[in-house]
mmCIF file of C-alpha atoms and ligand atoms in Angstrom:
data_model
loop_
_atom_site.group_PDB
_atom_site.id
_atom_site.type_symbol
_atom_site.label_atom_id
_atom_site.label_comp_id
_atom_site.label_asym_id
_atom_site.label_seq_id
_atom_site.Cartn_x
_atom_site.Cartn_y
_atom_site.Cartn_z
ATOM 1 C CA MET A 1 -93.421 -44.373 -139.239
ATOM 2 C CA ARG A 2 -93.561 -41.338 -140.575
ATOM 3 C CA LEU A 3 -91.107 -40.835 -143.135
ATOM 4 C CA ASP A 4 -92.430 -37.864 -144.860
ATOM 5 C CA TYR A 5 -90.497 -34.656 -143.715
ATOM 6 C CA LEU A 6 -88.346 -36.325 -145.572
ATOM 7 C CA ARG A 7 -88.802 -35.935 -148.665
ATOM 8 C CA GLU A 8 -87.603 -33.078 -150.156
ATOM 9 C CA LEU A 9 -83.723 -34.771 -149.131
ATOM 10 C CA GLU A 10 -84.795 -36.080 -153.128
ATOM 11 C CA HIS A 11 -83.660 -33.422 -154.951
ATOM 12 C CA CYS A 12 -81.502 -30.343 -151.027
ATOM 13 C CA ASN A 13 -81.449 -27.980 -150.938
ATOM 14 C CA LEU A 14 -80.982 -26.989 -147.219
ATOM 15 C CA CYS A 15 -77.693 -25.076 -147.315
ATOM 16 C CA GLU A 16 -75.543 -22.610 -149.362
ATOM 17 C CA TRP A 17 -73.890 -25.204 -151.285
ATOM 18 C CA ARG A 18 -77.371 -26.377 -152.769
ATOM 19 C CA CYS A 19 -76.198 -29.672 -153.816
ATOM 20 C CA GLY A 20 -79.405 -30.570 -155.311
ATOM 21 C CA VAL A 21 -78.615 -34.625 -154.685
ATOM 22 C CA ASN A 22 -80.786 -37.266 -153.882
ATOM 23 C CA ARG A 23 -79.524 -38.069 -150.551
ATOM 24 C CA LEU A 24 -82.507 -41.318 -150.125
ATOM 25 C CA ASP A 25 -80.614 -42.673 -153.122
ATOM 26 C CA GLY A 26 -77.081 -42.867 -152.337
ATOM 27 C CA GLU A 27 -76.367 -39.324 -153.625
ATOM 28 C CA ARG A 28 -73.995 -37.449 -151.817
ATOM 29 C CA GLY A 29 -73.476 -33.746 -151.967
ATOM 30 C CA VAL A 30 -70.634 -31.435 -149.265
ATOM 31 C CA CYS A 31 -72.061 -32.850 -145.665
ATOM 32 C CA GLY A 32 -71.563 -36.450 -147.530
ATOM 33 C CA ILE A 33 -75.152 -37.525 -145.237
ATOM 34 C CA GLY A 34 -78.126 -39.095 -146.533
ATOM 35 C CA ILE A 35 -80.814 -39.454 -143.834
ATOM 36 C CA PRO A 36 -80.310 -37.400 -140.238
ATOM 37 C CA GLU A 37 -78.156 -39.454 -137.806
ATOM 38 C CA VAL A 38 -77.912 -39.303 -134.404
ATOM 39 C CA ALA A 39 -73.935 -39.373 -133.233
ATOM 40 C CA ALA A 40 -75.194 -38.737 -130.019
ATOM 41 C CA ALA A 41 -77.523 -36.378 -127.105
ATOM 42 C CA MET A 42 -76.918 -36.038 -123.536
ATOM 43 C CA LEU A 43 -77.738 -33.917 -121.225
ATOM 44 C CA HIS A 44 -75.084 -30.652 -121.596
ATOM 45 C CA PRO A 45 -74.434 -27.947 -118.707
ATOM 46 C CA ALA A 46 -72.930 -25.548 -121.318
ATOM 47 C CA PRO A 47 -74.070 -22.689 -121.592
ATOM 48 C CA PRO A 48 -77.844 -22.664 -121.908
ATOM 49 C CA ALA A 49 -77.766 -25.891 -120.268
ATOM 50 C CA SER A 50 -79.553 -28.314 -122.352
ATOM 51 C CA TYR A 51 -80.062 -32.052 -123.606
ATOM 52 C CA THR A 52 -78.108 -31.878 -126.412
ATOM 53 C CA ILE A 53 -78.403 -33.799 -130.091
ATOM 54 C CA PHE A 54 -74.982 -33.687 -131.747
ATOM 55 C CA LEU A 55 -75.927 -34.196 -135.411
ATOM 56 C CA ALA A 56 -74.087 -36.621 -137.524
ATOM 57 C CA GLY A 57 -72.418 -34.492 -141.061
ATOM 58 C CA CYS A 58 -71.675 -30.696 -141.440
ATOM 59 C CA ASN A 59 -71.253 -28.953 -144.551
ATOM 60 C CA PHE A 60 -67.726 -27.450 -143.424
ATOM 61 C CA ARG A 61 -64.388 -28.479 -143.721
ATOM 62 C CA CYS A 62 -62.768 -26.313 -140.924
ATOM 63 C CA LEU A 63 -59.308 -27.271 -139.728
ATOM 64 C CA ASN A 64 -59.980 -26.231 -136.287
ATOM 65 C CA CYS A 65 -63.487 -28.937 -136.205
ATOM 66 C CA GLN A 66 -63.832 -30.245 -132.334
ATOM 67 C CA ASN A 67 -66.716 -32.432 -133.624
ATOM 68 C CA TRP A 68 -64.475 -33.970 -136.308
ATOM 69 C CA GLU A 69 -65.288 -37.330 -135.880
ATOM 70 C CA ILE A 70 -69.157 -36.625 -136.070
ATOM 71 C CA ALA A 71 -68.505 -33.502 -138.653
ATOM 72 C CA HIS A 72 -67.085 -36.401 -141.059
ATOM 73 C CA TYR A 73 -69.473 -39.169 -140.497
ATOM 74 C CA PRO A 74 -69.051 -41.775 -142.486
ATOM 75 C CA ASP A 75 -65.745 -40.796 -143.926
ATOM 76 C CA THR A 76 -64.761 -41.534 -140.158
ATOM 77 C CA HIS A 77 -66.366 -44.340 -139.297
ATOM 78 C CA GLU A 78 -67.265 -43.581 -136.258
ATOM 79 C CA THR A 79 -69.821 -45.258 -134.537
ATOM 80 C CA VAL A 80 -73.156 -43.767 -134.074
ATOM 81 C CA ARG A 81 -76.023 -43.938 -133.011
ATOM 82 C CA GLY A 82 -77.686 -43.260 -135.979
ATOM 83 C CA PHE A 83 -81.559 -42.622 -137.259
ATOM 84 C CA VAL A 84 -83.829 -42.861 -134.690
ATOM 85 C CA ASP A 85 -87.604 -41.563 -134.533
ATOM 86 C CA PRO A 86 -88.836 -37.776 -133.756
ATOM 87 C CA GLY A 87 -91.545 -38.760 -131.372
ATOM 88 C CA SER A 88 -89.118 -41.352 -129.109
ATOM 89 C CA MET A 89 -85.518 -38.760 -129.793
ATOM 90 C CA ALA A 90 -88.651 -35.994 -127.971
ATOM 91 C CA GLU A 91 -89.411 -38.033 -125.043
ATOM 92 C CA GLU A 92 -86.250 -38.386 -124.441
ATOM 93 C CA ALA A 93 -84.603 -35.374 -124.004
ATOM 94 C CA LEU A 94 -88.466 -34.334 -122.502
ATOM 95 C CA ALA A 95 -87.629 -36.669 -119.992
ATOM 96 C CA ALA A 96 -83.718 -35.723 -119.567
ATOM 97 C CA ILE A 97 -84.122 -32.410 -119.047
ATOM 98 C CA ARG A 98 -87.111 -33.514 -115.910
ATOM 99 C CA SER A 99 -84.849 -35.512 -114.384
ATOM 100 C CA LEU A 100 -83.012 -34.796 -111.822
ATOM 101 C CA ARG A 101 -80.204 -34.447 -113.263
ATOM 102 C CA GLY A 102 -81.716 -32.231 -115.266
ATOM 103 C CA ARG A 103 -83.112 -29.981 -113.158
ATOM 104 C CA LEU A 104 -80.003 -29.262 -111.495
ATOM 105 C CA ILE A 105 -78.021 -28.421 -113.936
ATOM 106 C CA GLY A 106 -80.836 -26.266 -114.707
ATOM 107 C CA ALA A 107 -81.712 -27.927 -118.214
ATOM 108 C CA ASP A 108 -84.108 -25.829 -119.941
ATOM 109 C CA ARG A 109 -84.188 -26.592 -123.545
ATOM 110 C CA ILE A 110 -83.095 -29.386 -126.948
ATOM 111 C CA PHE A 111 -80.367 -27.736 -127.705
ATOM 112 C CA PHE A 112 -79.812 -29.021 -132.332
ATOM 113 C CA SER A 113 -75.852 -29.209 -132.576
ATOM 114 C CA GLY A 114 -73.362 -31.356 -134.631
ATOM 115 C CA GLY A 115 -71.363 -31.194 -137.398
ATOM 116 C CA SER A 116 -73.897 -28.990 -137.729
ATOM 117 C CA PRO A 117 -77.932 -28.844 -137.791
ATOM 118 C CA ASP A 118 -78.487 -27.528 -140.894
ATOM 119 C CA PRO A 119 -77.974 -31.188 -143.522
ATOM 120 C CA SER A 120 -80.682 -32.155 -140.404
ATOM 121 C CA LEU A 121 -83.359 -30.328 -140.625
ATOM 122 C CA PRO A 122 -86.097 -31.818 -141.503
ATOM 123 C CA PHE A 123 -85.327 -33.618 -138.496
ATOM 124 C CA VAL A 124 -84.749 -31.210 -135.987
ATOM 125 C CA GLU A 125 -88.425 -29.934 -137.079
ATOM 126 C CA GLU A 126 -90.318 -33.388 -137.307
ATOM 127 C CA VAL A 127 -88.311 -33.613 -133.623
ATOM 128 C CA VAL A 128 -89.168 -29.973 -132.461
ATOM 129 C CA ARG A 129 -92.891 -30.519 -133.455
ATOM 130 C CA GLU A 130 -92.963 -34.547 -131.706
ATOM 131 C CA ALA A 131 -91.409 -32.421 -128.453
ATOM 132 C CA ARG A 132 -94.240 -29.137 -128.756
ATOM 133 C CA ARG A 133 -97.402 -31.242 -128.892
ATOM 134 C CA ARG A 134 -96.086 -33.211 -125.897
ATOM 135 C CA ASP A 135 -95.217 -29.770 -123.914
ATOM 136 C CA SER A 136 -96.078 -26.780 -125.922
ATOM 137 C CA GLY A 137 -93.720 -24.727 -123.383
ATOM 138 C CA VAL A 138 -90.272 -26.267 -124.503
ATOM 139 C CA LYS A 139 -87.146 -23.971 -125.189
ATOM 140 C CA VAL A 140 -85.423 -24.556 -128.286
ATOM 141 C CA ASN A 141 -82.114 -24.118 -128.937
ATOM 142 C CA TYR A 142 -79.743 -23.647 -132.274
ATOM 143 C CA ASP A 143 -76.339 -23.590 -132.868
ATOM 144 C CA THR A 144 -75.575 -22.308 -136.278
ATOM 145 C CA ASN A 145 -72.120 -21.922 -138.806
ATOM 146 C CA GLY A 146 -74.935 -19.838 -140.898
ATOM 147 C CA PHE A 147 -74.458 -21.582 -143.602
ATOM 148 C CA ALA A 148 -78.483 -21.406 -144.372
ATOM 149 C CA THR A 149 -80.057 -20.449 -147.089
ATOM 150 C CA GLU A 150 -82.976 -17.969 -146.409
ATOM 151 C CA ALA A 151 -85.526 -20.175 -147.331
ATOM 152 C CA SER A 152 -83.656 -23.053 -144.235
ATOM 153 C CA LEU A 153 -83.387 -19.661 -141.883
ATOM 154 C CA ALA A 154 -86.675 -19.001 -141.463
ATOM 155 C CA ARG A 155 -87.888 -22.414 -140.886
ATOM 156 C CA VAL A 156 -84.911 -22.231 -138.161
ATOM 157 C CA LEU A 157 -85.688 -19.097 -136.517
ATOM 158 C CA ALA A 158 -89.449 -20.491 -137.080
ATOM 159 C CA ILE A 159 -88.790 -23.487 -134.917
ATOM 160 C CA SER A 160 -86.183 -21.932 -131.859
ATOM 161 C CA THR A 161 -86.128 -20.065 -128.807
ATOM 162 C CA SER A 162 -82.580 -19.545 -128.734
ATOM 163 C CA ILE A 163 -79.556 -19.106 -131.460
ATOM 164 C CA THR A 164 -75.816 -19.671 -131.141
ATOM 165 C CA TYR A 165 -74.312 -18.271 -133.773
ATOM 166 C CA ASP A 166 -70.207 -18.972 -134.904
ATOM 167 C CA ILE A 167 -68.755 -16.388 -136.977
ATOM 168 C CA LYS A 168 -65.185 -17.440 -137.631
ATOM 169 C CA ALA A 169 -63.719 -15.475 -140.031
ATOM 170 C CA TYR A 170 -65.261 -11.524 -141.945
ATOM 171 C CA HIS A 171 -63.007 -11.653 -144.452
ATOM 172 C CA ASP A 172 -63.969 -14.480 -147.446
ATOM 173 C CA ASP A 173 -60.085 -15.425 -147.430
ATOM 174 C CA VAL A 174 -59.651 -15.935 -144.055
ATOM 175 C CA HIS A 175 -63.289 -18.105 -143.843
ATOM 176 C CA ARG A 176 -62.744 -19.551 -147.114
ATOM 177 C CA ALA A 177 -58.974 -20.803 -146.093
ATOM 178 C CA LEU A 178 -60.281 -21.963 -142.232
ATOM 179 C CA THR A 179 -63.586 -23.081 -143.275
ATOM 180 C CA GLY A 180 -63.944 -24.166 -147.064
ATOM 181 C CA ALA A 181 -67.101 -21.508 -147.942
ATOM 182 C CA PRO A 182 -67.406 -18.111 -148.241
ATOM 183 C CA VAL A 183 -67.722 -15.826 -146.038
ATOM 184 C CA ALA A 184 -71.283 -14.018 -147.198
ATOM 185 C CA PRO A 185 -74.037 -16.687 -146.959
ATOM 186 C CA VAL A 186 -72.777 -16.921 -143.291
ATOM 187 C CA LEU A 187 -72.696 -12.982 -142.703
ATOM 188 C CA ARG A 188 -75.969 -12.115 -144.496
ATOM 189 C CA ASN A 189 -77.828 -15.109 -142.508
ATOM 190 C CA ALA A 190 -76.289 -13.050 -139.311
ATOM 191 C CA ALA A 191 -77.741 -9.950 -139.940
ATOM 192 C CA GLU A 192 -80.979 -11.396 -140.930
ATOM 193 C CA ILE A 193 -80.854 -12.608 -136.886
ATOM 194 C CA ALA A 194 -79.324 -9.265 -135.514
ATOM 195 C CA ARG A 195 -82.170 -6.752 -136.974
ATOM 196 C CA ASN A 196 -84.790 -9.003 -137.631
ATOM 197 C CA ALA A 197 -85.288 -11.029 -134.307
ATOM 198 C CA PRO A 198 -82.188 -9.791 -131.891
ATOM 199 C CA GLU A 199 -84.433 -12.125 -129.298
ATOM 200 C CA LYS A 200 -83.021 -15.268 -130.683
ATOM 201 C CA LEU A 201 -79.908 -14.343 -130.769
ATOM 202 C CA TRP A 202 -78.826 -16.638 -127.471
ATOM 203 C CA GLU A 203 -74.594 -14.813 -129.058
ATOM 204 C CA PHE A 204 -72.189 -15.136 -131.507
ATOM 205 C CA ARG A 205 -69.109 -16.666 -131.614
ATOM 206 C CA PHE A 206 -65.786 -16.395 -132.496
ATOM 207 C CA LEU A 207 -62.902 -18.332 -132.149
ATOM 208 C CA VAL A 208 -59.280 -16.570 -131.536
ATOM 209 C CA ILE A 209 -56.955 -18.495 -133.414
ATOM 210 C CA PRO A 210 -53.210 -17.729 -133.091
ATOM 211 C CA GLY A 211 -51.852 -15.986 -136.251
ATOM 212 C CA ILE A 212 -55.181 -17.548 -138.810
ATOM 213 C CA THR A 213 -58.155 -15.408 -136.544
ATOM 214 C CA VAL A 214 -56.487 -12.708 -134.186
ATOM 215 C CA ASN A 215 -57.011 -9.998 -137.374
ATOM 216 C CA GLU A 216 -60.686 -10.214 -137.649
ATOM 217 C CA VAL A 217 -61.329 -9.751 -134.207
ATOM 218 C CA ALA A 218 -62.085 -6.443 -135.048
ATOM 219 C CA PRO A 219 -63.564 -6.848 -138.156
ATOM 220 C CA VAL A 220 -66.498 -8.786 -136.917
ATOM 221 C CA ALA A 221 -67.167 -7.157 -134.031
ATOM 222 C CA ALA A 222 -67.811 -4.253 -135.982
ATOM 223 C CA PHE A 223 -69.537 -6.001 -138.445
ATOM 224 C CA ILE A 224 -71.982 -6.388 -135.518
ATOM 225 C CA ALA A 225 -71.620 -3.193 -133.253
ATOM 226 C CA ASP A 226 -72.867 -1.491 -136.849
ATOM 227 C CA ILE A 227 -76.409 -3.783 -136.331
ATOM 228 C CA ASP A 228 -76.705 -3.324 -132.331
ATOM 229 C CA ASP A 229 -73.798 -2.929 -130.417
ATOM 230 C CA GLU A 230 -75.225 -4.757 -127.376
ATOM 231 C CA LEU A 231 -75.944 -7.852 -129.073
ATOM 232 C CA PRO A 232 -74.236 -10.269 -126.922
ATOM 233 C CA PHE A 233 -70.609 -11.751 -128.478
ATOM 234 C CA ASN A 234 -69.089 -14.907 -126.959
ATOM 235 C CA LEU A 235 -64.524 -14.922 -127.392
ATOM 236 C CA LEU A 236 -63.741 -18.537 -127.563
ATOM 237 C CA ALA A 237 -59.801 -19.615 -127.249
ATOM 238 C CA PHE A 238 -58.146 -21.965 -129.428
ATOM 239 C CA ARG A 239 -57.184 -24.759 -128.411
ATOM 240 C CA PRO A 240 -55.198 -27.317 -130.953
ATOM 241 C CA ASN A 241 -57.814 -30.061 -131.874
ATOM 242 C CA PHE A 242 -58.243 -31.575 -135.786
ATOM 243 C CA VAL A 243 -55.536 -30.450 -138.385
ATOM 244 C CA LEU A 244 -54.680 -27.567 -135.910
ATOM 245 C CA GLU A 245 -53.678 -30.419 -134.256
ATOM 246 C CA ARG A 246 -50.079 -28.724 -133.457
ATOM 247 C CA HIS A 247 -51.343 -24.886 -133.940
ATOM 248 C CA PRO A 248 -50.416 -22.758 -130.876
ATOM 249 C CA PRO A 249 -53.375 -22.666 -128.207
ATOM 250 C CA ALA A 250 -54.452 -18.704 -127.481
ATOM 251 C CA ILE A 251 -53.145 -17.586 -124.357
ATOM 252 C CA GLN A 252 -53.773 -15.213 -122.011
ATOM 253 C CA TYR A 253 -52.927 -12.351 -123.630
ATOM 254 C CA LEU A 254 -54.078 -13.195 -126.659
ATOM 255 C CA MET A 255 -57.348 -13.297 -125.341
ATOM 256 C CA GLU A 256 -57.200 -10.357 -123.410
ATOM 257 C CA GLU A 257 -56.073 -8.415 -126.129
ATOM 258 C CA ALA A 258 -59.184 -9.756 -128.471
ATOM 259 C CA VAL A 259 -61.406 -8.889 -125.904
ATOM 260 C CA ARG A 260 -59.988 -5.426 -125.496
ATOM 261 C CA GLU A 261 -60.309 -4.811 -129.540
ATOM 262 C CA ALA A 262 -64.022 -6.135 -129.894
ATOM 263 C CA ARG A 263 -65.227 -4.057 -127.195
ATOM 264 C CA SER A 264 -63.021 -0.640 -128.800
ATOM 265 C CA THR A 265 -65.115 -1.449 -131.909
ATOM 266 C CA GLY A 266 -68.489 -0.425 -129.223
ATOM 267 C CA LEU A 267 -69.621 -3.419 -128.276
ATOM 268 C CA VAL A 268 -70.440 -3.828 -124.409
ATOM 269 C CA ASP A 269 -71.806 -7.728 -124.181
ATOM 270 C CA VAL A 270 -68.492 -8.252 -125.115
ATOM 271 C CA ARG A 271 -68.219 -12.482 -123.773
ATOM 272 C CA VAL A 272 -65.172 -14.710 -122.711
ATOM 273 C CA HIS A 273 -66.009 -18.942 -123.213
ATOM 274 C CA GLY A 274 -63.037 -21.120 -122.430
ATOM 275 C CA TYR A 275 -60.618 -19.287 -120.533
ATOM 276 C CA PRO A 276 -57.058 -20.858 -121.272
ATOM 277 C CA ALA A 277 -55.276 -21.791 -118.158
ATOM 278 C CA VAL A 278 -51.832 -20.326 -119.809
ATOM 279 C CA ALA A 279 -51.107 -16.954 -119.089
ATOM 280 C CA GLY A 280 -48.525 -16.864 -121.739
ATOM 281 C CA GLU A 281 -46.431 -13.704 -122.410
ATOM 282 C CA ARG A 282 -46.497 -11.091 -125.027
ATOM 283 C CA PRO A 283 -44.985 -12.300 -127.779
ATOM 284 C CA LYS A 284 -42.191 -8.857 -129.354
ATOM 285 C CA GLU A 285 -44.626 -7.776 -132.249
ATOM 286 C CA ARG A 286 -47.925 -9.876 -133.329
ATOM 287 C CA ALA A 287 -47.951 -12.837 -134.677
ATOM 288 C CA SER A 288 -50.149 -11.786 -137.972
ATOM 289 C CA PRO A 289 -49.085 -8.396 -138.997
ATOM 290 C CA VAL A 290 -51.439 -8.338 -141.446
ATOM 291 C CA ARG A 291 -55.084 -9.762 -142.203
ATOM 292 C CA GLU A 292 -53.360 -11.154 -145.318
ATOM 293 C CA ARG A 293 -51.461 -13.960 -143.019
ATOM 294 C CA GLY A 294 -54.026 -15.662 -141.010
ATOM 295 C CA GLY A 295 -55.780 -16.859 -144.483
ATOM 296 C CA GLU A 296 -52.228 -18.173 -145.909
ATOM 297 C CA LEU A 297 -51.352 -19.397 -142.886
ATOM 298 C CA ALA A 298 -54.294 -21.510 -142.396
ATOM 299 C CA ARG A 299 -54.777 -22.257 -147.363
ATOM 300 C CA SER A 300 -50.616 -23.499 -146.108
ATOM 301 C CA ILE A 301 -51.863 -25.590 -143.275
ATOM 302 C CA ALA A 302 -54.859 -27.102 -145.389
ATOM 303 C CA LYS A 303 -52.576 -27.859 -148.535
ATOM 304 C CA ARG A 304 -49.742 -29.861 -146.473
ATOM 305 C CA ALA A 305 -52.702 -31.840 -144.640
ATOM 306 C CA GLY A 306 -53.769 -32.646 -148.590
ATOM 307 C CA CYS A 307 -56.063 -29.734 -149.621
ATOM 308 C CA PRO A 308 -54.106 -28.676 -153.065
ATOM 309 C CA ALA A 309 -57.207 -25.828 -153.604
ATOM 310 C CA ASP A 310 -55.364 -22.352 -153.632
ATOM 311 C CA PHE A 311 -59.056 -20.969 -153.253
ATOM 312 C CA ARG A 312 -61.149 -23.463 -151.346
ATOM 313 C CA ASP A 313 -64.560 -23.426 -151.698
ATOM 314 C CA CYS A 314 -65.821 -26.652 -151.044
ATOM 315 C CA GLY A 315 -68.885 -27.045 -153.039
ATOM 316 C CA SER A 316 -66.791 -26.890 -156.699
ATOM 317 C CA CYS A 317 -63.786 -28.831 -155.242
ATOM 318 C CA GLY A 318 -63.716 -32.168 -157.597
ATOM 319 C CA LEU A 319 -62.456 -34.050 -155.139
ATOM 320 C CA ARG A 320 -65.258 -33.460 -152.666
ATOM 321 C CA GLN A 321 -66.167 -37.315 -152.394
ATOM 322 C CA SER A 322 -62.599 -38.174 -151.844
ATOM 323 C CA CYS A 323 -61.829 -35.044 -149.875
ATOM 324 C CA PRO A 324 -58.349 -35.200 -147.483
ATOM 325 C CA ILE A 325 -60.035 -32.894 -145.052
ATOM 326 C CA LYS A 326 -62.278 -35.268 -144.739
ATOM 327 C CA ARG A 327 -60.345 -38.420 -144.537
ATOM 328 C CA TYR A 328 -57.923 -35.945 -142.627
ATOM 329 C CA ARG A 329 -57.072 -38.519 -138.740
ATOM 330 C CA ALA A 330 -55.859 -36.427 -135.903
ATOM 331 C CA ARG A 331 -53.631 -37.735 -133.964
ATOM 332 C CA ARG A 332 -54.600 -36.239 -130.604
ATOM 333 C CA SER A 333 -57.704 -35.000 -129.649
ATOM 334 C CA VAL A 334 -58.903 -32.496 -126.890
HETATM 335 S S1 SF4 B 1 -74.837 -29.685 -148.150
HETATM 336 FE FE1 SF4 B 1 -75.726 -28.962 -148.404
HETATM 337 S S2 SF4 B 1 -77.512 -28.275 -149.960
HETATM 338 FE FE2 SF4 B 1 -75.356 -30.069 -150.236
HETATM 339 S S3 SF4 B 1 -76.457 -31.995 -149.884
HETATM 340 FE FE3 SF4 B 1 -75.491 -30.978 -147.551
HETATM 341 S S4 SF4 B 1 -77.325 -30.277 -145.941
HETATM 342 FE FE4 SF4 B 1 -77.697 -30.285 -148.974
HETATM 343 S S1 SF4 B 2 -59.511 -30.752 -151.052
HETATM 344 FE FE1 SF4 B 2 -61.836 -29.895 -151.790
HETATM 345 S S2 SF4 B 2 -63.488 -30.598 -150.568
HETATM 346 FE FE2 SF4 B 2 -61.605 -31.151 -149.719
HETATM 347 S S3 SF4 B 2 -61.576 -29.368 -148.434
HETATM 348 FE FE3 SF4 B 2 -59.585 -29.254 -150.085
HETATM 349 S S4 SF4 B 2 -61.227 -27.791 -151.239
HETATM 350 FE FE4 SF4 B 2 -62.951 -28.727 -149.954
#
């Protein structure tokens, strides 16, 4: 079995944390993983319908993480599938896409998600190479939080047919409080794709979290509209999860207001996904009247969960290998 494609993990600089650690020799960076490991893989109908490979590990520590069991692997002691030979992974994905069930759901590509696929980029490239050796036309979607280095982003663009791209906030204080990471690389990479490879952008995605990101909708939408007002923008409704397991969900009025705010910037392709069933009533006053409240609220929730940082920066944090957020266990899952 070839393993030479993993050699760059001896000095890992795949994402903007640029840890420089030897992941093949037991050292760990912010993502906490050594060799790339597959958490699970399955046919998945969420647009774009695909055979989705969920990779273990993540370079962010989002308070709202939907997949925290695999994002914070191995700290979670979750059972994952483990390292898979890229050739076998490619064959499995192609067979699933061609299967009756795959055709019924319209699966037409291999979708790399996580966690984050960034710490597993050499493995992703190898699976794509093996898949295209067998079927040169196979499509590939890359799902990202936008924290790749410029060099890694160029590699992502080289293999991807489509990219689903999360922008979690526009302002650095809110982004850091929510994810533990600075926003500048995320906006830089988003602009690079929007300006130079818009045909690869499936959509920008934004999660509407009451009191935390509601005031970020308009700035993120304006940032996108300034580049091209026809770029797709998908608003997702927050549901209580992980550290935010006791936080209120995004109710209908909030999503309607988010759509209005996004459209008011001139964006024409504004979508809503995961629309909440709860209609809800408009509160007498906005939950978060000023932007700073969003960052403050997220920071105070992170502190209650054990993160002592006033300025979350997981890459420079002395607690990053014994991180209370990575060790947080949600009491309920959705
Ligand atoms: S966090 Fe990023 S740079 Fe650090 S080890 Fe993981 S992938 Fe490499
Ligand atoms: S304790 Fe440190 S590593 Fe953990 S979330 Fe807070 S800032 Fe990040």
